């Protein structure tokens, strides 16, 4: 069964600090891995997308890494801001025969305090 | 250029009723996917439409059905509503030939009483 596990479930940090969110997956075959940011009551917004051959991707203060061998990914947020408070969701797409059915993690809830 | 738009934003129904949610994809996108997101959970894939046909489906009962129109907009229909259908319903659109690239709408919050 395809699964995406994220940790921690929730995280509280002070403004200006860095943090790292983790994602482990069992989706096979693997197509791509995406990180989304979802504000409360809003739709997810894409941060990064990585395919099998990519092991790092940056988007401003967000840097995602991918280890396809261990099936792990991380999202590192640098110099956090209050606006970073949101849920961060890891999504892995796979499936055979051209299928792109994505598997979503439950997300990590990040709270940034001033 | 408008992004993905969904309507209505909020909806309250009672058990047993039927509901229709609507989605207009981002300009230039021909593929629409629907997701159900329960409170505190990640989105669950319902189904995907392109060329006006359901192409892939997640693990949802037949009470969940959809439609895609020639202008690529889409509807999600849920019959015989259950309390457990209360959730945020998200629509995502993708450009032709790049179904991995998804842009999400703000969602429709459905409450079943």
Tab-separated table of C-alpha atoms in Angstrom:
chain	number	residue	atom	x	y	z
A	1	UNK	CA	0.000	0.000	0.000
A	2	UNK	CA	1.325	3.437	-0.949
A	3	UNK	CA	1.949	5.568	2.108
A	4	UNK	CA	3.487	8.932	2.953
A	5	UNK	CA	4.481	9.569	6.546
A	6	UNK	CA	5.427	13.019	7.791
A	7	UNK	CA	7.126	14.121	10.970
A	8	UNK	CA	6.816	15.875	13.235
A	9	UNK	CA	3.032	16.174	13.331
A	10	UNK	CA	3.377	19.706	14.656
A	11	UNK	CA	6.215	22.117	15.350
A	12	UNK	CA	6.512	25.437	17.144
A	13	UNK	CA	9.529	27.666	16.515
A	14	UNK	CA	10.531	31.262	17.097
A	15	UNK	CA	10.646	33.762	14.283
A	16	UNK	CA	14.042	33.808	12.592
A	17	UNK	CA	14.912	30.217	13.467
A	18	UNK	CA	15.415	27.403	10.961
A	19	UNK	CA	13.506	24.126	10.898
A	20	UNK	CA	13.417	20.846	8.986
A	21	UNK	CA	10.364	18.750	8.194
A	22	UNK	CA	10.608	15.076	7.264
A	23	UNK	CA	8.773	12.872	4.787
A	24	UNK	CA	9.127	9.099	4.330
A	25	UNK	CA	7.274	7.274	1.590
A	26	UNK	CA	6.610	3.783	0.286
A	27	UNK	CA	5.101	4.768	-3.067
A	28	UNK	CA	6.339	2.574	-5.890
A	29	UNK	CA	7.114	3.056	-8.686
A	30	UNK	CA	8.129	6.617	-7.971
A	31	UNK	CA	7.359	9.512	-10.297
A	32	UNK	CA	7.860	12.712	-8.323
A	33	UNK	CA	7.684	14.257	-4.870
A	34	UNK	CA	6.151	17.612	-4.107
A	35	UNK	CA	5.991	19.822	-1.048
A	36	UNK	CA	2.971	22.054	-0.594
A	37	UNK	CA	2.177	24.830	1.867
A	38	UNK	CA	-1.443	25.018	2.983
A	39	UNK	CA	-2.795	27.926	4.971
A	40	UNK	CA	-5.813	27.163	7.149
A	41	UNK	CA	-8.980	26.854	5.068
A	42	UNK	CA	-7.126	27.395	1.798
A	43	UNK	CA	-5.948	25.158	-1.014
A	44	UNK	CA	-2.351	23.867	-1.053
A	45	UNK	CA	0.276	25.925	-2.877
A	46	UNK	CA	3.213	24.161	-4.492
A	47	UNK	CA	6.671	24.887	-3.065
A	48	UNK	CA	8.911	22.362	-4.837
A	49	UNK	CA	8.688	19.366	-7.134
A	50	UNK	CA	11.461	16.788	-7.552
A	51	UNK	CA	11.828	13.819	-9.833
A	52	UNK	CA	13.910	10.701	-9.273
A	53	UNK	CA	17.135	12.256	-10.581
A	54	UNK	CA	16.952	15.395	-8.443
A	55	UNK	CA	18.233	15.410	-4.882
A	56	UNK	CA	17.740	19.060	-3.965
A	57	UNK	CA	15.478	21.907	-5.023
A	58	UNK	CA	15.232	25.417	-3.613
A	59	UNK	CA	12.467	27.998	-3.665
A	60	UNK	CA	13.565	31.100	-1.777
A	61	UNK	CA	13.900	30.197	1.897
A	62	UNK	CA	12.570	26.699	1.238
A	63	UNK	CA	14.980	23.890	0.323
A	64	UNK	CA	13.775	20.351	-0.323
A	65	UNK	CA	15.996	17.278	-0.484
A	66	UNK	CA	15.235	13.836	-1.827
A	67	UNK	CA	16.968	10.516	-1.245
A	68	UNK	CA	15.280	8.103	-3.626
A	69	UNK	CA	17.297	5.167	-2.276
A	70	UNK	CA	16.030	5.529	1.282
A	71	UNK	CA	12.702	7.034	0.107
A	72	UNK	CA	13.085	10.064	2.310
A	73	UNK	CA	12.647	13.761	1.741
A	74	UNK	CA	13.072	16.830	3.891
A	75	UNK	CA	11.940	20.437	3.676
A	76	UNK	CA	14.241	22.976	5.302
A	77	UNK	CA	12.930	26.436	6.078
A	78	UNK	CA	15.533	29.110	6.694
A	79	UNK	CA	15.045	32.265	8.771
A	80	UNK	CA	11.399	31.538	9.483
A	81	UNK	CA	8.779	34.277	9.278
A	82	UNK	CA	5.383	34.580	10.913
A	83	UNK	CA	3.796	33.988	7.486
A	84	UNK	CA	5.408	30.552	7.375
A	85	UNK	CA	2.807	29.368	9.896
A	86	UNK	CA	0.857	26.773	7.920
A	87	UNK	CA	0.553	23.068	7.211
A	88	UNK	CA	3.280	21.597	5.009
A	89	UNK	CA	2.236	18.583	2.995
A	90	UNK	CA	4.447	16.048	1.247
A	91	UNK	CA	2.903	14.454	-1.853
A	92	UNK	CA	4.335	11.525	-3.774
A	93	UNK	CA	3.099	10.480	-7.199
A	94	UNK	CA	3.691	7.088	-8.632
A	95	UNK	CA	1.822	4.159	-10.029
A	96	UNK	CA	2.387	2.143	-13.157
A	97	UNK	CA	0.962	2.469	-16.639
A	98	UNK	CA	1.226	6.254	-16.684
A	99	UNK	CA	-0.916	6.633	-13.571
A	100	UNK	CA	-0.251	9.756	-11.560
A	101	UNK	CA	-2.504	9.153	-8.574
A	102	UNK	CA	-0.815	11.122	-5.787
A	103	UNK	CA	-0.479	10.016	-2.180
A	104	UNK	CA	-0.630	12.834	0.343
A	105	UNK	CA	0.908	12.902	3.775
A	106	UNK	CA	-1.107	14.234	6.691
A	107	UNK	CA	1.073	17.296	6.869
A	108	UNK	CA	3.217	19.006	9.500
A	109	UNK	CA	1.582	21.928	11.238
A	110	UNK	CA	4.156	24.684	11.720
A	111	UNK	CA	3.580	27.604	14.068
A	112	UNK	CA	6.047	30.477	14.061
A	113	UNK	CA	5.941	32.671	17.165
A	114	UNK	CA	7.299	36.228	17.316
B	1	UNK	CA	-5.318	35.310	-15.374
B	2	UNK	CA	-7.637	33.675	-12.892
B	3	UNK	CA	-6.381	30.636	-11.080
B	4	UNK	CA	-8.502	27.649	-10.155
B	5	UNK	CA	-11.886	28.815	-8.908
B	6	UNK	CA	-14.344	26.758	-6.899
B	7	UNK	CA	-17.927	27.392	-5.899
B	8	UNK	CA	-19.543	27.644	-3.522
B	9	UNK	CA	-17.005	28.411	-0.786
B	10	UNK	CA	-19.192	26.987	1.962
B	11	UNK	CA	-22.180	24.662	1.931
B	12	UNK	CA	-24.391	23.130	4.585
B	13	UNK	CA	-26.471	20.042	3.807
B	14	UNK	CA	-28.335	17.395	5.768
B	15	UNK	CA	-27.875	13.647	5.675
B	16	UNK	CA	-29.347	11.976	2.618
B	17	UNK	CA	-29.251	15.080	0.469
B	18	UNK	CA	-27.295	15.494	-2.741
B	19	UNK	CA	-24.689	18.160	-3.465
B	20	UNK	CA	-22.916	19.547	-6.547
B	21	UNK	CA	-19.610	21.356	-6.325
B	22	UNK	CA	-18.095	23.263	-9.210
B	23	UNK	CA	-14.585	23.968	-10.432
B	24	UNK	CA	-13.131	26.132	-13.183
B	25	UNK	CA	-9.547	25.230	-14.038
B	26	UNK	CA	-6.710	27.631	-14.568
B	27	UNK	CA	-6.551	29.045	-18.079
B	28	UNK	CA	-4.775	26.642	-20.420
B	29	UNK	CA	-5.339	23.617	-18.188
B	30	UNK	CA	-7.390	20.687	-19.438
B	31	UNK	CA	-7.161	18.225	-16.535
B	32	UNK	CA	-9.128	18.487	-13.307
B	33	UNK	CA	-8.646	16.407	-10.168
B	34	UNK	CA	-10.854	16.350	-7.090
B	35	UNK	CA	-9.754	15.719	-3.508
B	36	UNK	CA	-11.462	15.328	-0.149
B	37	UNK	CA	-9.662	16.720	2.878
B	38	UNK	CA	-11.051	15.900	6.299
B	39	UNK	CA	-10.099	18.133	9.201
B	40	UNK	CA	-6.508	17.514	10.260
B	41	UNK	CA	-5.873	15.095	7.408
B	42	UNK	CA	-4.113	15.268	4.087
B	43	UNK	CA	-6.193	15.422	0.893
B	44	UNK	CA	-7.486	12.116	-0.475
B	45	UNK	CA	-7.680	11.670	-4.244
B	46	UNK	CA	-11.258	11.175	-5.506
B	47	UNK	CA	-10.904	11.165	-9.291
B	48	UNK	CA	-9.391	12.900	-12.289
B	49	UNK	CA	-11.014	14.097	-15.502
B	50	UNK	CA	-9.685	15.080	-18.870
B	51	UNK	CA	-11.200	14.994	-22.329
B	52	UNK	CA	-14.567	14.920	-20.530
B	53	UNK	CA	-13.997	11.439	-19.121
B	54	UNK	CA	-13.055	10.057	-15.725
B	55	UNK	CA	-9.507	8.766	-16.190
B	56	UNK	CA	-8.424	7.697	-12.728
B	57	UNK	CA	-10.278	7.101	-9.495
B	58	UNK	CA	-9.317	6.788	-5.870
B	59	UNK	CA	-10.971	4.652	-3.225
B	60	UNK	CA	-14.342	6.407	-3.057
B	61	UNK	CA	-17.824	4.875	-3.398
B	62	UNK	CA	-20.084	5.353	-6.387
B	63	UNK	CA	-21.963	8.043	-4.456
B	64	UNK	CA	-19.168	10.282	-5.637
B	65	UNK	CA	-19.467	11.094	-9.323
B	66	UNK	CA	-18.265	13.819	-11.594
B	67	UNK	CA	-18.444	15.458	-14.932
B	68	UNK	CA	-16.202	17.549	-17.126
B	69	UNK	CA	-17.567	19.981	-19.680
B	70	UNK	CA	-16.137	20.945	-23.082
B	71	UNK	CA	-14.708	24.140	-21.544
B	72	UNK	CA	-12.748	21.905	-19.090
B	73	UNK	CA	-14.750	23.007	-16.043
B	74	UNK	CA	-15.881	20.211	-13.783
B	75	UNK	CA	-18.501	19.222	-11.263
B	76	UNK	CA	-18.313	16.877	-8.298
B	77	UNK	CA	-21.607	15.284	-7.252
B	78	UNK	CA	-22.147	13.460	-3.990
B	79	UNK	CA	-25.401	11.564	-3.433
B	80	UNK	CA	-26.966	10.312	-0.205
B	81	UNK	CA	-24.731	12.486	1.968
B	82	UNK	CA	-23.328	11.036	5.164
B	83	UNK	CA	-22.020	12.895	8.189
B	84	UNK	CA	-18.567	11.621	7.273
B	85	UNK	CA	-18.690	13.474	3.971
B	86	UNK	CA	-18.115	16.732	5.850
B	87	UNK	CA	-14.777	17.991	4.579
B	88	UNK	CA	-12.938	20.529	2.466
B	89	UNK	CA	-13.271	19.527	-1.188
B	90	UNK	CA	-10.351	20.655	-3.295
B	91	UNK	CA	-10.117	20.910	-7.042
B	92	UNK	CA	-6.755	20.947	-8.797
B	93	UNK	CA	-6.061	21.619	-12.457
B	94	UNK	CA	-3.116	20.579	-14.584
B	95	UNK	CA	-1.851	21.666	-17.970
B	96	UNK	CA	-2.026	19.388	-20.972
B	97	UNK	CA	0.809	16.885	-20.895
B	98	UNK	CA	1.916	17.771	-17.368
B	99	UNK	CA	-0.524	16.124	-14.993
B	100	UNK	CA	2.059	16.149	-12.220
B	101	UNK	CA	1.859	19.938	-12.054
B	102	UNK	CA	-1.245	20.763	-10.057
B	103	UNK	CA	-2.677	24.111	-9.062
B	104	UNK	CA	-5.275	23.976	-6.309
B	105	UNK	CA	-8.373	26.038	-5.758
B	106	UNK	CA	-9.320	27.398	-2.347
B	107	UNK	CA	-11.800	24.579	-1.840
B	108	UNK	CA	-15.438	24.184	-0.876
B	109	UNK	CA	-16.154	23.558	2.787
B	110	UNK	CA	-19.053	21.067	3.019
B	111	UNK	CA	-20.792	20.506	6.325
B	112	UNK	CA	-23.301	17.647	6.585
B	113	UNK	CA	-25.654	17.888	9.568
